[in-house]
Amino acid sequence: VVHGAVVNQAELNEHRNYLADERKIQAYREALAEIVRTGDVVLDLGAGTGLLGLLACQAGAGSVIAVEKDEAIIDVARQVAAASGWSDRISHICAFSSEVVLDADVDVAVCDQIGGLVHDAGVLSHFADVRRRLLAPGGTLIPASFRIFLAPVEFETGREAVDFWRTMPVGFDTSAAHQIAANTEWRYNLPADQIGRLSPGVEVGSFASDDTRPLSENCSFEITETGQLDGFIGWFEAQLSPSVTLTNDPWSSDRFRRWWNFYPTVDPIDVRPGDQVDLGLKMSPAHQLVAWTTTIDRGERGVERFTQSTFLSTPATRITSRGRPVPHTERVEQIRSVIDLIDGSRTPKEIADSLRNAVGSTFRTLPQLESLIANVARLIG
Ligand SMILES: C[S@@+](CC[C@H](N)C(=O)[O-])C[C@H]1O[C@@H](n2cnc3c(N)ncnc32)[C@H](O)[C@@H]1O
């Protein structure tokens, strides 16, 4: 007997969670019922066990194209479709969505590859590609758009995950990992009673579900509780269809089981009611990068300011290749050197000077090197 790939324990539990998430299923079922017209062709992008495609069949789809990059789980999806009596309507393609080529456009595309603050799981780039290549003019994306929200919080679990790395565990200096931890977009899915909200959340931005343009927003919070500012919690509300929304808001009783994100401050800061916290948020969905700048004005107790970016915790190879593996090249090493030199104390000219010996080999000209430095600096925030 020859077996292909088989789903592992982690995948079984992951997909069990999707299938057991009643709030998500109810929302997608209602949205598909509202959008899908009898006979429509529906693309189920990131099909997993095929759940959303099966709901589309129940909503009247004429055919469903289920696309899933994982060959083990799509094999399950095939068998689920057969056992549920929908095999004749659903075709299964094992591929990354950007590799799929279709004979005819689809009327509707549905996807739930949505990160805690949307951008971090890829839906925006995947849908941009679908809109460009696979969706009929006037076709519909589910979800259609998103609103994103942030709130300043005291959050012990998140604080410990960052600060651990400067506690000299076992007597060793692990602070190199602290730099990574402080610049990581953390995923949590804990009950709201484990988070101390220091001020109500605010909407930071909104965008269409296929909008990959960089986003740059500023927002302000007036602290309403005495506590310790550890960072910000970020969540979204998805507009699945004109009358259906879905949120991962940790404080909502109506939330579905998607994780929310935690953006730490470098240090914890004591705050009191009336203190002012300003947050600048930059997102680059095409690169799945986010940068956050926090300014905390505590009146006569002083002003603190941090700039952090997932650029500093992401391997250069992933950024330069947009997710695809690249060979380990000298150019990638040079980009890494540029990142390491952007530490807030050097000017772009000083950085260019210290990499000058790479001009003529990795960088053909000095302006080429200077433009790379400017681009990297812009991405960092
Ligand atoms: C969040 S899960 C949801 C699965 C399913 N839609 C459901 O509702 O239960 C997303 C799935 O999409 C797959 N995936 C993510 N991005 C993809 C892409 N661009 N092309 C194909 N599959 C993708 C992942 O492997 C994963 O199985």
PDB file of C-alpha atoms and ligand atoms in Angstrom, residues 11 14-20 24-25 28 44-53 55 66-71 73-74 93-100 110-114 121-123 125-127 129 256 258-259, ligand 1:
ATOM      1  CA  GLU A  11      -3.436  19.835  11.173  1.00  0.00           C
ATOM      2  CA  GLU A  14      -6.377  23.056  13.368  1.00  0.00           C
ATOM      3  CA  HIS A  15      -9.112  21.940  10.978  1.00  0.00           C
ATOM      4  CA  ARG A  16     -11.221  20.513  13.782  1.00  0.00           C
ATOM      5  CA  ASN A  17     -11.184  24.014  15.256  1.00  0.00           C
ATOM      6  CA  TYR A  18     -12.488  25.537  12.003  1.00  0.00           C
ATOM      7  CA  LEU A  19     -15.244  22.935  11.738  1.00  0.00           C
ATOM      8  CA  ALA A  20     -16.257  23.444  15.377  1.00  0.00           C
ATOM      9  CA  LYS A  24     -17.658  31.433  11.826  1.00  0.00           C
ATOM     10  CA  ILE A  25     -19.812  28.807  10.128  1.00  0.00           C
ATOM     11  CA  TYR A  28     -20.057  32.302   6.211  1.00  0.00           C
ATOM     12  CA  ASP A  44     -12.886  28.220  -2.350  1.00  0.00           C
ATOM     13  CA  LEU A  45      -9.416  29.676  -1.732  1.00  0.00           C
ATOM     14  CA  GLY A  46      -7.518  27.800   0.971  1.00  0.00           C
ATOM     15  CA  ALA A  47     -10.140  25.082   1.153  1.00  0.00           C
ATOM     16  CA  GLY A  48      -8.760  22.975   4.028  1.00  0.00           C
ATOM     17  CA  THR A  49     -11.378  20.249   4.572  1.00  0.00           C
ATOM     18  CA  GLY A  50     -13.556  22.001   1.967  1.00  0.00           C
ATOM     19  CA  LEU A  51     -15.927  23.557   4.495  1.00  0.00           C
ATOM     20  CA  LEU A  52     -16.647  26.873   2.728  1.00  0.00           C
ATOM     21  CA  GLY A  53     -17.071  25.194  -0.674  1.00  0.00           C
ATOM     22  CA  LEU A  55     -21.527  25.693   2.301  1.00  0.00           C
ATOM     23  CA  ALA A  66     -11.506  24.123  -4.117  1.00  0.00           C
ATOM     24  CA  VAL A  67      -7.861  25.255  -4.064  1.00  0.00           C
ATOM     25  CA  GLU A  68      -5.586  24.104  -1.263  1.00  0.00           C
ATOM     26  CA  LYS A  69      -1.792  24.067  -1.133  1.00  0.00           C
ATOM     27  CA  ASP A  70      -1.534  21.232   1.387  1.00  0.00           C
ATOM     28  CA  GLU A  71      -1.801  17.888  -0.341  1.00  0.00           C
ATOM     29  CA  ILE A  73      -5.691  18.081   3.789  1.00  0.00           C
ATOM     30  CA  ILE A  74      -7.015  18.408   0.227  1.00  0.00           C
ATOM     31  CA  ILE A  93      -6.837  21.584  -7.081  1.00  0.00           C
ATOM     32  CA  CYS A  94      -3.745  21.071  -4.961  1.00  0.00           C
ATOM     33  CA  ALA A  95      -1.771  24.282  -5.568  1.00  0.00           C
ATOM     34  CA  PHE A  96      -0.895  27.685  -4.177  1.00  0.00           C
ATOM     35  CA  SER A  97      -3.682  29.981  -5.413  1.00  0.00           C
ATOM     36  CA  SER A  98      -1.282  32.194  -7.388  1.00  0.00           C
ATOM     37  CA  GLU A  99      -0.293  29.159  -9.487  1.00  0.00           C
ATOM     38  CA  VAL A 100      -3.856  28.266 -10.467  1.00  0.00           C
ATOM     39  CA  VAL A 110     -14.470  32.883  -0.650  1.00  0.00           C
ATOM     40  CA  CYS A 111     -11.549  32.683   1.788  1.00  0.00           C
ATOM     41  CA  ASP A 112     -10.846  32.804   5.503  1.00  0.00           C
ATOM     42  CA  GLN A 113      -7.054  33.010   5.417  1.00  0.00           C
ATOM     43  CA  ILE A 114      -7.332  36.089   7.669  1.00  0.00           C
ATOM     44  CA  ALA A 121      -2.229  35.544   6.937  1.00  0.00           C
ATOM     45  CA  GLY A 122      -2.229  36.653   3.315  1.00  0.00           C
ATOM     46  CA  VAL A 123      -5.871  37.133   2.289  1.00  0.00           C
ATOM     47  CA  SER A 125      -2.490  39.438  -1.565  1.00  0.00           C
ATOM     48  CA  HIS A 126      -4.364  36.248  -2.466  1.00  0.00           C
ATOM     49  CA  PHE A 127      -7.559  38.172  -3.274  1.00  0.00           C
ATOM     50  CA  ASP A 129      -4.315  38.039  -7.423  1.00  0.00           C
ATOM     51  CA  PHE A 256     -15.121  33.696  16.262  1.00  0.00           C
ATOM     52  CA  ARG A 258      -9.440  33.509  15.185  1.00  0.00           C
ATOM     53  CA  TRP A 259      -6.351  34.690  17.087  1.00  0.00           C
TER      54      TRP A 259
HETATM   55  C1  LIG B   1      -7.560  29.233   7.796  1.00  0.00           C
HETATM   56  S1  LIG B   1      -7.513  27.677   6.957  1.00  0.00           S
HETATM   57  C2  LIG B   1      -9.228  27.504   6.579  1.00  0.00           C
HETATM   58  C3  LIG B   1      -9.644  26.235   5.891  1.00  0.00           C
HETATM   59  C4  LIG B   1     -11.089  26.207   5.408  1.00  0.00           C
HETATM   60  N1  LIG B   1     -11.370  27.289   4.475  1.00  0.00           N
HETATM   61  C5  LIG B   1     -12.086  26.255   6.531  1.00  0.00           C
HETATM   62  O1  LIG B   1     -12.874  27.194   6.580  1.00  0.00           O
HETATM   63  O2  LIG B   1     -12.094  25.349   7.369  1.00  0.00           O
HETATM   64  C6  LIG B   1      -6.743  28.128   5.454  1.00  0.00           C
HETATM   65  C7  LIG B   1      -6.240  27.014   4.565  1.00  0.00           C
HETATM   66  O3  LIG B   1      -5.792  27.643   3.381  1.00  0.00           O
HETATM   67  C8  LIG B   1      -4.587  27.071   2.913  1.00  0.00           C
HETATM   68  N2  LIG B   1      -3.951  28.154   2.159  1.00  0.00           N
HETATM   69  C9  LIG B   1      -3.518  29.338   2.650  1.00  0.00           C
HETATM   70  N3  LIG B   1      -3.118  30.153   1.663  1.00  0.00           N
HETATM   71  C10 LIG B   1      -3.312  29.479   0.501  1.00  0.00           C
HETATM   72  C11 LIG B   1      -3.097  29.804  -0.870  1.00  0.00           C
HETATM   73  N4  LIG B   1      -2.635  31.004  -1.241  1.00  0.00           N
HETATM   74  N5  LIG B   1      -3.388  28.880  -1.791  1.00  0.00           N
HETATM   75  C12 LIG B   1      -3.874  27.675  -1.436  1.00  0.00           C
HETATM   76  N6  LIG B   1      -4.106  27.303  -0.152  1.00  0.00           N
HETATM   77  C13 LIG B   1      -3.842  28.203   0.802  1.00  0.00           C
HETATM   78  C14 LIG B   1      -3.899  26.588   4.173  1.00  0.00           C
HETATM   79  O4  LIG B   1      -3.046  25.485   3.888  1.00  0.00           O
HETATM   80  C15 LIG B   1      -5.082  26.189   5.067  1.00  0.00           C
HETATM   81  O5  LIG B   1      -5.407  24.825   4.915  1.00  0.00           O
END
